[in-house]
CSV table of C-alpha atoms and ligand atoms in Angstrom, one decimal:
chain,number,residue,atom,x,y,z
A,77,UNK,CA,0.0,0.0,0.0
A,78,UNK,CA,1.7,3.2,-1.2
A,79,UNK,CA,0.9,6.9,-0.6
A,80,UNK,CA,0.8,8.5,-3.9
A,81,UNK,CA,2.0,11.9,-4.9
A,82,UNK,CA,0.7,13.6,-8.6
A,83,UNK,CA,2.2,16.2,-9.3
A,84,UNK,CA,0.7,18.5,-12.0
A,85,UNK,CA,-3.1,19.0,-12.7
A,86,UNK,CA,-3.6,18.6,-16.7
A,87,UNK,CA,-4.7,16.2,-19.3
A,88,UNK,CA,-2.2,13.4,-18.2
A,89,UNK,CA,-2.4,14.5,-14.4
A,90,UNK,CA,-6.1,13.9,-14.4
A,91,UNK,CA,-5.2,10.3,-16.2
A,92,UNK,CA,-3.1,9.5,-13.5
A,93,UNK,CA,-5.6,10.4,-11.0
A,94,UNK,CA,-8.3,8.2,-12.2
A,95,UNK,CA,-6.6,5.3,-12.6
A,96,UNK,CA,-4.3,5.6,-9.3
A,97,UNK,CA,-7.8,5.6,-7.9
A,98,UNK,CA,-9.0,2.5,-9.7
A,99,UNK,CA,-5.6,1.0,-8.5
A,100,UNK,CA,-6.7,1.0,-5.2
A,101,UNK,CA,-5.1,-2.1,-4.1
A,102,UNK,CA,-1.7,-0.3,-4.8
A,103,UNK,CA,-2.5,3.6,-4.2
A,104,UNK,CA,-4.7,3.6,-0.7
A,105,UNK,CA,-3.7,7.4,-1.1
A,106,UNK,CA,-3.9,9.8,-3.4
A,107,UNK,CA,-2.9,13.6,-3.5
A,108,UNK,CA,-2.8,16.1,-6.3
A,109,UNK,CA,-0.8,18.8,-6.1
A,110,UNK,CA,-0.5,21.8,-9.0
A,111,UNK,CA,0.2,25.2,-9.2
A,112,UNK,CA,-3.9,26.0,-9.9
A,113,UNK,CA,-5.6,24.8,-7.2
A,114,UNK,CA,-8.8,25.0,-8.9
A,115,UNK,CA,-7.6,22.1,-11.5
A,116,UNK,CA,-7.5,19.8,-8.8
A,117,UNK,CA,-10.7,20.5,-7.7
A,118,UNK,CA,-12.4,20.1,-11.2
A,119,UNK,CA,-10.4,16.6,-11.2
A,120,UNK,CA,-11.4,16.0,-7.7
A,121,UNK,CA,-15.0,16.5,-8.3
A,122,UNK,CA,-14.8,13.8,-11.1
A,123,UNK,CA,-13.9,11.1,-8.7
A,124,UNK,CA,-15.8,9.4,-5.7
A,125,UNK,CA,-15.5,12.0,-3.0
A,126,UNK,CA,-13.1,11.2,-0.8
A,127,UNK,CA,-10.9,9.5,-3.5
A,128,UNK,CA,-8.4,12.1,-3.4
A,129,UNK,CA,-6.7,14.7,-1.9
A,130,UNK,CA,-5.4,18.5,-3.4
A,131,UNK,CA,-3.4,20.8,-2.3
A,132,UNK,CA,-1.0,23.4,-4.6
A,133,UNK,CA,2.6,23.3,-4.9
A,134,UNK,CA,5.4,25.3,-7.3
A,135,UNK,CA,7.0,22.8,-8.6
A,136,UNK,CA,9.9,25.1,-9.4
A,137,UNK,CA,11.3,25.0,-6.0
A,138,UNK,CA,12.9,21.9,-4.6
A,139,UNK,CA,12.3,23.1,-1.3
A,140,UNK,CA,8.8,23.9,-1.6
A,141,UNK,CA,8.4,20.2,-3.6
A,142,UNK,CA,10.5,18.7,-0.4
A,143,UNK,CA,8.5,20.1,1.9
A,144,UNK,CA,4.9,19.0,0.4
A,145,UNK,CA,6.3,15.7,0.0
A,146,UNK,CA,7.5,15.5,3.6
A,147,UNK,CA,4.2,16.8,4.8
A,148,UNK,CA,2.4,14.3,2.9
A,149,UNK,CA,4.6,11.0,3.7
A,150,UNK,CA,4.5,10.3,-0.2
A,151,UNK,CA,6.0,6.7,-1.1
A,152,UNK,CA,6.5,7.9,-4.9
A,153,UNK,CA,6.6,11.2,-6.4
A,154,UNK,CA,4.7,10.8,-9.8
A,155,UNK,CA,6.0,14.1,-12.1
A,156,UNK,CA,3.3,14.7,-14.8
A,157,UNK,CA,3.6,18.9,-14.1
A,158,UNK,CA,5.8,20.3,-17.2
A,159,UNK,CA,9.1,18.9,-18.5
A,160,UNK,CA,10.8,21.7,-16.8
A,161,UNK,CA,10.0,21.4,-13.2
A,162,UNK,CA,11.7,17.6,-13.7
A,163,UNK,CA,15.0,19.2,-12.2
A,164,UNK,CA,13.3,20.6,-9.2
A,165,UNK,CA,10.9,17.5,-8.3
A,166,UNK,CA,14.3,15.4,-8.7
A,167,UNK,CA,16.0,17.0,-6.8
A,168,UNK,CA,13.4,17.0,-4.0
A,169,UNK,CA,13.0,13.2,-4.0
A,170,UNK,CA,16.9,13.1,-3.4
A,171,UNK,CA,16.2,15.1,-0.3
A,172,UNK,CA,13.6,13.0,0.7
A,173,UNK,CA,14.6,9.8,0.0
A,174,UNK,CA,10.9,9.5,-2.5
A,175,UNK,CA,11.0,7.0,-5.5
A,176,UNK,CA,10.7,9.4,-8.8
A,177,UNK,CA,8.8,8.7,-11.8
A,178,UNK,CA,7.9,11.6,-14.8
A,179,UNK,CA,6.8,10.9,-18.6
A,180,UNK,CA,8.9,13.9,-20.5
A,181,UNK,CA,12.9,14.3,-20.3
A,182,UNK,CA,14.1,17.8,-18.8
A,183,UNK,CA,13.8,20.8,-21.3
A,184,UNK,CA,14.6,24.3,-20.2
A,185,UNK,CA,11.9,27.3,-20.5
A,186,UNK,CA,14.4,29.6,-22.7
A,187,UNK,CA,15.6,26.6,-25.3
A,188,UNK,CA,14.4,24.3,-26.8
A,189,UNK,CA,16.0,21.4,-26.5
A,190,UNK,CA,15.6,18.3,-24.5
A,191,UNK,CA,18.2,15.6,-23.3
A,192,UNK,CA,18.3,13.4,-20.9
A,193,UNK,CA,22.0,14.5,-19.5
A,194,UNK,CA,20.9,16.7,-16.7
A,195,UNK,CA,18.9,13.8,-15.3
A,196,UNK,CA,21.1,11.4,-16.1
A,197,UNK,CA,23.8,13.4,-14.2
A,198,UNK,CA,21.4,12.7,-10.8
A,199,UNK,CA,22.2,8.5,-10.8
A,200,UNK,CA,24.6,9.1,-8.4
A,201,UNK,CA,22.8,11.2,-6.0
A,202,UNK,CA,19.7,8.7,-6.3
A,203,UNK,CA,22.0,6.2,-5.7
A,204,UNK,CA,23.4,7.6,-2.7
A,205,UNK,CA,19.9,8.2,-1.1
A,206,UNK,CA,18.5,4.7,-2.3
A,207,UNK,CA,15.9,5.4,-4.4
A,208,UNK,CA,14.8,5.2,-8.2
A,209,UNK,CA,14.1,7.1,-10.9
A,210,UNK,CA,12.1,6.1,-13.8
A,211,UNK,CA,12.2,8.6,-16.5
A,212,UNK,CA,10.1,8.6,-19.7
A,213,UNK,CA,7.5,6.6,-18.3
A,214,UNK,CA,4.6,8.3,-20.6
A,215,UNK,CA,3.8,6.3,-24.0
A,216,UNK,CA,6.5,7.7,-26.4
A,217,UNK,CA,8.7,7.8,-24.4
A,218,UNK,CA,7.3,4.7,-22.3
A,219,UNK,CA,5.3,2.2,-23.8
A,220,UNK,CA,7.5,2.2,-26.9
A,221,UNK,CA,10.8,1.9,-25.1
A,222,UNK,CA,9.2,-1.3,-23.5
A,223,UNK,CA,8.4,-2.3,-26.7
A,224,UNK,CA,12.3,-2.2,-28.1
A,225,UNK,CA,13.0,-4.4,-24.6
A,226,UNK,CA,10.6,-6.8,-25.3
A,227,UNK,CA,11.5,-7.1,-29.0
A,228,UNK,CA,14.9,-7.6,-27.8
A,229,UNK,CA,14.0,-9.7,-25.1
A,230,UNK,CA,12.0,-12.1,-27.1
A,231,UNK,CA,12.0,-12.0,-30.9
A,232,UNK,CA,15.8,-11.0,-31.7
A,233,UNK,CA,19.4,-11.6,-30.9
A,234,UNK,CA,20.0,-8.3,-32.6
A,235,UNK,CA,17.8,-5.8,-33.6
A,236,UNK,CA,19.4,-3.8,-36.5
A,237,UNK,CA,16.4,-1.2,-37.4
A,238,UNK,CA,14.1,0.8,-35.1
A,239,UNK,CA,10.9,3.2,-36.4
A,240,UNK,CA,8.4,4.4,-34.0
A,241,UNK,CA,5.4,5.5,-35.8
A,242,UNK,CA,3.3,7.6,-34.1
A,243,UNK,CA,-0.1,7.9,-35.1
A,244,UNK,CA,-3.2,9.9,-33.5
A,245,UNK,CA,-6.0,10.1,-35.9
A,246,UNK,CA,-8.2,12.0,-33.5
A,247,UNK,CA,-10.5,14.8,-35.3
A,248,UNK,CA,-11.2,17.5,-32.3
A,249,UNK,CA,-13.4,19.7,-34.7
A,250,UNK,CA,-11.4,22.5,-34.1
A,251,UNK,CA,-9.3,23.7,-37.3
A,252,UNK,CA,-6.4,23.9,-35.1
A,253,UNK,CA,-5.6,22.9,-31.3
A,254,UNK,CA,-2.3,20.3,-29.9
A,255,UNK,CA,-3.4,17.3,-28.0
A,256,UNK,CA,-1.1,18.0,-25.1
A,257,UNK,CA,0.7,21.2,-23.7
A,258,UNK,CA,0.8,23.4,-27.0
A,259,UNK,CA,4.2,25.0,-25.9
A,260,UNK,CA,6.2,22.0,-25.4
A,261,UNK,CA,3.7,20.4,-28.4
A,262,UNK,CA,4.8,22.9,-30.9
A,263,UNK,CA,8.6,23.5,-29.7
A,264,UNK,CA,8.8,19.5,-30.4
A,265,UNK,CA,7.2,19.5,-33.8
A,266,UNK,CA,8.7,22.6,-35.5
A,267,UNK,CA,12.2,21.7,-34.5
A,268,UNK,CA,15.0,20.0,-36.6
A,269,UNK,CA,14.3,16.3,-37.4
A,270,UNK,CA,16.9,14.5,-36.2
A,271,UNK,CA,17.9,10.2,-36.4
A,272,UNK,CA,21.1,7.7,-35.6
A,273,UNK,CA,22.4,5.9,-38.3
A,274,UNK,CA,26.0,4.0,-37.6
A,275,UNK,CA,26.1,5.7,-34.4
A,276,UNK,CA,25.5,9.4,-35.6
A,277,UNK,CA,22.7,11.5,-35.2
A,278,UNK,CA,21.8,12.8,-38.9
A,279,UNK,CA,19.8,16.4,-39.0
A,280,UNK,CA,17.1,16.9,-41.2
A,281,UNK,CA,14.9,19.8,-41.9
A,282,UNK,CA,11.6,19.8,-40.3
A,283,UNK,CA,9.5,17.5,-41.6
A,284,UNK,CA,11.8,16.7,-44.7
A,285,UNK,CA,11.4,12.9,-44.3
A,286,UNK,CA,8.0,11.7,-45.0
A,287,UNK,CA,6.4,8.3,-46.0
A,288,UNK,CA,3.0,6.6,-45.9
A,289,UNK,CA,2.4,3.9,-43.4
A,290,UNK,CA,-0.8,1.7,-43.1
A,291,UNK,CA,-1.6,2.0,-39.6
A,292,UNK,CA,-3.7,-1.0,-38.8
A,293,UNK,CA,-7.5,-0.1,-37.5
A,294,UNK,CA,-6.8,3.4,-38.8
A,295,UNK,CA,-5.4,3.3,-42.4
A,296,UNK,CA,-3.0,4.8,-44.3
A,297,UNK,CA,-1.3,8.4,-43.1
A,298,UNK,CA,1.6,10.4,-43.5
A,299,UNK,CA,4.4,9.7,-41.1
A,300,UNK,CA,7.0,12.9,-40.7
A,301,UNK,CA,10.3,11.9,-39.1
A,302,UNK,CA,10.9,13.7,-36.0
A,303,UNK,CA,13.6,13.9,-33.3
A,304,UNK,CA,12.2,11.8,-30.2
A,305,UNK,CA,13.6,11.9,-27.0
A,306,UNK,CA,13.4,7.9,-26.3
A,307,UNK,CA,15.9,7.5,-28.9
A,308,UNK,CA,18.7,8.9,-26.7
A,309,UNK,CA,18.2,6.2,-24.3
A,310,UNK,CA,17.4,3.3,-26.8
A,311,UNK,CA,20.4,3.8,-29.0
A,312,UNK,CA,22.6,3.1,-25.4
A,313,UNK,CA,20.4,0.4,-24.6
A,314,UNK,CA,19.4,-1.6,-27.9
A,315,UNK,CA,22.2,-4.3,-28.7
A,316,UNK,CA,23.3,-4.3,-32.6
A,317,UNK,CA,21.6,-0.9,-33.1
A,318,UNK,CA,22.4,0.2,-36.8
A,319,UNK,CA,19.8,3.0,-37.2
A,320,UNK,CA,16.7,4.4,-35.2
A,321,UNK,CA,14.0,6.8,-36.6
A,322,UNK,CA,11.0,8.5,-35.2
A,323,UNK,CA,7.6,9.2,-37.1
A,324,UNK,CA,4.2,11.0,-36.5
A,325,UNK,CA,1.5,11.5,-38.2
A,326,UNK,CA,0.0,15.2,-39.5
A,327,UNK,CA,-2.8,16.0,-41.3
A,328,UNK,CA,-2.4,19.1,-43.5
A,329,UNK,CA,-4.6,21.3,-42.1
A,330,UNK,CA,-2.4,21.0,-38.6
A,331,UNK,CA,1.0,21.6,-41.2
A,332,UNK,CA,-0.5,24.2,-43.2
A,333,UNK,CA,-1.4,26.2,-39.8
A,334,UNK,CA,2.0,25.7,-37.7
A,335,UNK,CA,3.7,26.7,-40.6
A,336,UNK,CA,1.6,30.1,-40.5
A,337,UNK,CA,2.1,30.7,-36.7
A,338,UNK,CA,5.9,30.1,-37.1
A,339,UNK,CA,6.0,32.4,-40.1
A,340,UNK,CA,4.5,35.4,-38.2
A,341,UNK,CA,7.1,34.8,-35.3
A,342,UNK,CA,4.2,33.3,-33.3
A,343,UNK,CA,6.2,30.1,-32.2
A,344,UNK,CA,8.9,32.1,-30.9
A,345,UNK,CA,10.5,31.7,-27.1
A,346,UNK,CA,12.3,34.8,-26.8
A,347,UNK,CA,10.2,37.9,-25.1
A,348,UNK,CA,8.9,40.9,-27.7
A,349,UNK,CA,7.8,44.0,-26.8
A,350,UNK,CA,4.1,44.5,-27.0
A,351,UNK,CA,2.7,48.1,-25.9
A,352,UNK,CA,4.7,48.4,-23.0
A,353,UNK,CA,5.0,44.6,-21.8
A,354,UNK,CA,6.9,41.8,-22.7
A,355,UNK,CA,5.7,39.2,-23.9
A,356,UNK,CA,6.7,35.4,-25.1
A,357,UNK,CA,4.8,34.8,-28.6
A,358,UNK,CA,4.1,31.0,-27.9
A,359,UNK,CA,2.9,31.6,-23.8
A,360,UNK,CA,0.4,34.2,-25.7
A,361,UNK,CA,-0.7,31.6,-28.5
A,362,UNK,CA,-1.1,29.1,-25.5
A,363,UNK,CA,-3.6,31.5,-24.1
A,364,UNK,CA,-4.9,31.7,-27.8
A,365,UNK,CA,-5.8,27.8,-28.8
A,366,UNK,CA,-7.8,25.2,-26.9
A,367,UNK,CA,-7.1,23.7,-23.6
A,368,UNK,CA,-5.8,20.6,-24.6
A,369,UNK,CA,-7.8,19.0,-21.4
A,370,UNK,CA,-10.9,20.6,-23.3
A,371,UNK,CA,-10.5,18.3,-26.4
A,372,UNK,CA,-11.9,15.4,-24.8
A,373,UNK,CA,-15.3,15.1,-25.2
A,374,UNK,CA,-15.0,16.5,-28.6
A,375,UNK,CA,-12.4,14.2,-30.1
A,376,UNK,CA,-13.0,10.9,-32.3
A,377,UNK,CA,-11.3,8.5,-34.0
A,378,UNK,CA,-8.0,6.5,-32.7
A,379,UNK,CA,-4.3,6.7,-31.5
A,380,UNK,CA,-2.0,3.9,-33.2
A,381,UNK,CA,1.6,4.1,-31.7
A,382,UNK,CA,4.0,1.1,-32.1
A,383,UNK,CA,7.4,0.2,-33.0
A,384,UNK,CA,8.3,-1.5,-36.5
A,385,UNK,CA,11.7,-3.7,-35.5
A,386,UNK,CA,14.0,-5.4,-38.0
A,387,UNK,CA,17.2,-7.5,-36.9
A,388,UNK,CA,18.5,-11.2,-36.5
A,389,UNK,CA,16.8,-14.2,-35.3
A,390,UNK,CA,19.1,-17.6,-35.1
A,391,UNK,CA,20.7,-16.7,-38.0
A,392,UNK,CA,17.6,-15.5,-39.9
A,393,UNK,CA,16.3,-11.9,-40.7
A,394,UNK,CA,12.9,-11.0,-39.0
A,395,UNK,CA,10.6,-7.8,-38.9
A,396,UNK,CA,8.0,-6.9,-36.4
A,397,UNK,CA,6.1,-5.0,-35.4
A,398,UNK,CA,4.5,-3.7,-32.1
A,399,UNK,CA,1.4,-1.7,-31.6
A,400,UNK,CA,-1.3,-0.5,-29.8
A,401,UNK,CA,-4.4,1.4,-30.4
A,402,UNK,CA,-6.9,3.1,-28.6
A,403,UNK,CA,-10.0,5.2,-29.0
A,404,UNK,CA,-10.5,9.0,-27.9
A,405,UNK,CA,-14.2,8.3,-27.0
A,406,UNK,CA,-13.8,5.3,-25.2
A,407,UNK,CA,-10.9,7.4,-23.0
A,408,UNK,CA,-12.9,9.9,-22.6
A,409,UNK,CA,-15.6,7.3,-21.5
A,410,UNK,CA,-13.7,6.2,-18.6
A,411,UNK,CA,-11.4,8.6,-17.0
A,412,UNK,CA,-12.8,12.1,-18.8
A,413,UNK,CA,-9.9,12.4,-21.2
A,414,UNK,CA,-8.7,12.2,-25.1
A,415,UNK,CA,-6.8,9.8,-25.6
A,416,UNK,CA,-3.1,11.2,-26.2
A,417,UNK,CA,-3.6,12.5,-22.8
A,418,UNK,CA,-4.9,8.6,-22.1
A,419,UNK,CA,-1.9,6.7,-23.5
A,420,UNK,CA,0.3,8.8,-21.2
A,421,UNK,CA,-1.2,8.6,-18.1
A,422,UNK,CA,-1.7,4.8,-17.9
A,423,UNK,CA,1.7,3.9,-18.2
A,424,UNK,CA,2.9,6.3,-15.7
A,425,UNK,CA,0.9,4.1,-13.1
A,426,UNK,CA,1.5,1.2,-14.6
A,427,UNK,CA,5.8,2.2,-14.1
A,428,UNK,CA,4.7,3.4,-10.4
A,429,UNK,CA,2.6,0.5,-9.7
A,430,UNK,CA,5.6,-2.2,-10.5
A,431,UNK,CA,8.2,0.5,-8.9
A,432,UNK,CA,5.5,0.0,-5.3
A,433,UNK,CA,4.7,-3.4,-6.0
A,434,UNK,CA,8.5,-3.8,-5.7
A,435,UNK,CA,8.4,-5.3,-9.4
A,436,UNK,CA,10.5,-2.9,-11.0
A,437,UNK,CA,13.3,-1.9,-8.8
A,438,UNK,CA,16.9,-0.5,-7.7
A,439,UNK,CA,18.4,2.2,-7.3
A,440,UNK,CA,19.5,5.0,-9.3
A,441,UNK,CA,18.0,6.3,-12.4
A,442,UNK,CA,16.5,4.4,-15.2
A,443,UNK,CA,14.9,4.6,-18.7
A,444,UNK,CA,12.2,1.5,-19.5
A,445,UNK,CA,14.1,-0.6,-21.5
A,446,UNK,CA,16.5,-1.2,-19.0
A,447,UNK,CA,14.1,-3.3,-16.8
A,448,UNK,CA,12.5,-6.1,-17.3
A,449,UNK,CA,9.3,-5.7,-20.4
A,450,UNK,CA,7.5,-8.7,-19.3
A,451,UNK,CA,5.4,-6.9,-16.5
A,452,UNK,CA,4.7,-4.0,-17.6
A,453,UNK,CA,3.5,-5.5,-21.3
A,454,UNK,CA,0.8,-7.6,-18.9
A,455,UNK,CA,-0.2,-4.4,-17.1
A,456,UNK,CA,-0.8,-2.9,-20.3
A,457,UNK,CA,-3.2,-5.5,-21.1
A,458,UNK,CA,-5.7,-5.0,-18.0
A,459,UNK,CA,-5.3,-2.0,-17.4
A,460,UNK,CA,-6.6,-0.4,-20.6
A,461,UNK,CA,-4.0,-0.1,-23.2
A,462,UNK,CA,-3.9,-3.9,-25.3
A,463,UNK,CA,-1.3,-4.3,-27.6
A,464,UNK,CA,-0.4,-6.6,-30.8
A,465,UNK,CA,2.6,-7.9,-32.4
A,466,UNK,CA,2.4,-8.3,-36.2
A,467,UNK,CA,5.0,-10.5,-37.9
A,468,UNK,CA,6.1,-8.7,-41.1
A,469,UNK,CA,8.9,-10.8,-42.1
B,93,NDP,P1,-0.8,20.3,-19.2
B,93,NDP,O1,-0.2,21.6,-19.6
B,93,NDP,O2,-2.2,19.9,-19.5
B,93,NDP,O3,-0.6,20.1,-17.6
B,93,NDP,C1,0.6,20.4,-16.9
B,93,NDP,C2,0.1,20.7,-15.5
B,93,NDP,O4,1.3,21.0,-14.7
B,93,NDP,C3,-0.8,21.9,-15.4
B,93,NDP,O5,-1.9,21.6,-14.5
B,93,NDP,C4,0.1,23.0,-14.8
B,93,NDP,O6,-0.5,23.9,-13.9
B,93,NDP,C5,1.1,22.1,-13.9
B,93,NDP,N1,2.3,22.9,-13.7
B,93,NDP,C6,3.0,23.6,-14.6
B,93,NDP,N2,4.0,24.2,-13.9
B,93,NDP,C7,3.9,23.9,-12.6
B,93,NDP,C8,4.7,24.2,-11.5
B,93,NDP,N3,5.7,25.0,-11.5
B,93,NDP,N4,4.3,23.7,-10.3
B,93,NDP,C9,3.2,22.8,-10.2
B,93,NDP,N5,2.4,22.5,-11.3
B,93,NDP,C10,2.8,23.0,-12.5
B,93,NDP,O7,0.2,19.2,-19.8
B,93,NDP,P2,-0.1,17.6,-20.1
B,93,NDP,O8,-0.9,17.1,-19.0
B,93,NDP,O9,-0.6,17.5,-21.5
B,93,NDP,O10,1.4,17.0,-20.0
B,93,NDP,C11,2.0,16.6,-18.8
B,93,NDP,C12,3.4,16.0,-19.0
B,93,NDP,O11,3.2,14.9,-19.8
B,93,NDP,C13,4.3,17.0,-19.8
B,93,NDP,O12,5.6,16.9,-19.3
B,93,NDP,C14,4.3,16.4,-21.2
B,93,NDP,O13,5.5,16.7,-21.9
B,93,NDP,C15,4.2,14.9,-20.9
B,93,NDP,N6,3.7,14.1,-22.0
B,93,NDP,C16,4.3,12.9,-22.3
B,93,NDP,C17,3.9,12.1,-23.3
B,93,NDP,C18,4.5,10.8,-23.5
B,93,NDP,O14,4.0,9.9,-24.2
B,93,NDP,N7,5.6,10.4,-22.8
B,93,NDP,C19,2.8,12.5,-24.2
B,93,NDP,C20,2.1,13.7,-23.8
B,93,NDP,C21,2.6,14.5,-22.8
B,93,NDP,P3,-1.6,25.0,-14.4
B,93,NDP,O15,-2.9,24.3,-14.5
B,93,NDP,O16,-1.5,26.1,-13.4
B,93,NDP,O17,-1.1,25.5,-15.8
């Protein structure tokens, strides 16, 4: 029986909410803490009453994060707050002595860019105080890098070729809106591309590398090549590695308006000057589009993320591939939420279900492919997110 602590109050912290509640059996209690207290309450009033507790934090400050989880006795920290507070909650579970678990790797307000070094620099310290960090534990990164470990783990002896296809088919109605945080959303998409082929990384344009890919229960779509965080960790981790790609899906009318907005300067990080105040363009266009937690009971139509594997079995070539799909309405259905937003949030308990249950342990800081797939792939299975494994070849 562990005590619980969310941290972060949006689509995927409301996710996590719901389903550390129906975990029960593992989480016998549950806080939320945010910066907006009045997020919590709207997920609070969603669940049995009772089911939860709220309270606010800034997760900003290590020793304001240090001190909630103190107060609260919290036997895991789970980080689903922003990609950059993940210094500052880190750094607070090293205080305390608190397991660690987030779904996004560290990326700093004024550049975008995200790594994993800076966490990865925090092994030692979380060895030293005993504890583990799970990082990435979200769906891409997440489910996919525990679909490279159990590739490797039961259909190879080498895997040569990694793509993870990305697919979320989901129409919102809205001409444009992002599924999740539109600042980090848009900083990701309209960045360089970026792969590892014979252990470089090769820079692309965005979106210069394109192709069509039948996603199964959703059809055919175009698949833009992307840098993807997980790929930093699987490239260490992946035995006989040759090359690794990353691919999601657009539709054109998403393109056609990002390409606008960065155009006109509106996806810019740096301040400007607007009568008299400063301002950050894409904070303001935040303000502009669609709370990405308001997409849910408007969105239809499914998520398709897997991995497409090709390598060595005894001597013989073989290509799979792993998937799994879900749909926005049935998400929403069950825990209030679209389905990107889904997909994220059920792996993060799964990862802090198996880090309480004891399943998944040690000490320091991990990414998912280091531990052991097996568990996790059966969690997947019950607790909402079934997957397949086609044989191509
Ligand atoms: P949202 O913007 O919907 O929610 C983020 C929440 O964190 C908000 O409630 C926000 O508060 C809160 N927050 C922000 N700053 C602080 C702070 N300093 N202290 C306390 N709380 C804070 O984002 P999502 O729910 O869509 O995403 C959550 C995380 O999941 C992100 O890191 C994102 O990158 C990651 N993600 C990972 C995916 C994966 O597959 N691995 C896929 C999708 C997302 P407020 O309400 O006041 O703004």
């Amino acid at each position: 029986m562990a005590t619980a602590l969310i941290i972060g109050a949006g689509g995927v912290g409301r996710v996590v909410a719901h389903k550390c509640v129906q975990n029960r059996e593992t989480f016998d209690r549950i806080v939320l803490a945010s910066r907006t207290l009045k997020r919590c309450e709207e997920i609070q009033s969603e669940l049995p009453e009772g089911a939860i507790e709220i309270t606010t934090v800034d997760a900003d400050s290590t020793e304001e994060t240090a001190a909630l989880i103190k107060k609260v006795g919290a036997d895991i920290v789970i980080n689903v707050a922003l990609p950059y507070q993940d210094l500052a909650i880190m750094d607070a579970c090293v205080q305390t002595g608190v397991p660690y678990l987030d779904t996004a790797n560290y990326e700093h307000p004024d550049e975008a860019k995200f790594e994993y070094k800076l966490q990865w620099a925090r092994d030692n310290a979380f060895k030293e105080a005993g504890i583990m960090g799970l990082l990435g534990s979200g769906f891409d990164p997440g489910a996919t890098n525990v679909f490279c470990a159990y590739a490797q783990k039961h259909y190879f002896d080498e895997i040569h070729t990694i793509d993870i296809l990305d697919c979320n088919a989901g129409d919102h109605g809205y001409p444009f809106a992002t599924n999740f945080n539109p600042e980090i959303n848009l900083r990701e998409v309209s960045a360089k591309g970026r792969y590892w082929e014979n252990g470089e990384w090769i820079e692309t344009e965005p979106m210069e590398i394109h192709f069509t890919w039948e996603y199964p229960e959703v059809g055919p779509k175009e698949s833009y090549l992307l840098y993807h965080e997980e790929m930093e960790s699987l490239v260490k981790h992946i035995k006989g590695l040759k090359r690794i790609r990353f691919f999601m899906t657009f539709g054109q009318s998403y393109l056609t308006h990002m390409k606008c907005l960065e155009n006109v300067g509106m996806l810019g990080i740096e301040p400007v000057e607007h009568q008299g105040m400063k301002i950050v363009p894409i904070e303001f266009l935040k303000t502009l589009l669609p709370d990405p937690a308001s997409l849910g009971p408007r969105t239809k139509g499914k998520t398709n993320i897997g991995i497409v594997a090709e390598g060595i079995k005894d001597g013989k070539k073989r290509k799979i591939y792993i998937y799994q799909v879900k749909d926005h309405e049935e998400c929403y259905a069950e825990v209030k939420s679209q389905g990107v937003s889904y997909t994220t949030g059920v792996p993060a308990v799964i990862g802090a279900k198996l880090m309480m249950e004891g399943v998944w342990s040690g000490t320091g800081v991990f990414n998912m492919e280091q531990l052991n797939p097996d568990p996790f792939m059966d969690e997947m299975n019950t607790q909402g997110l079934p997957w397949k494994v086609l044989e191509l070849e």
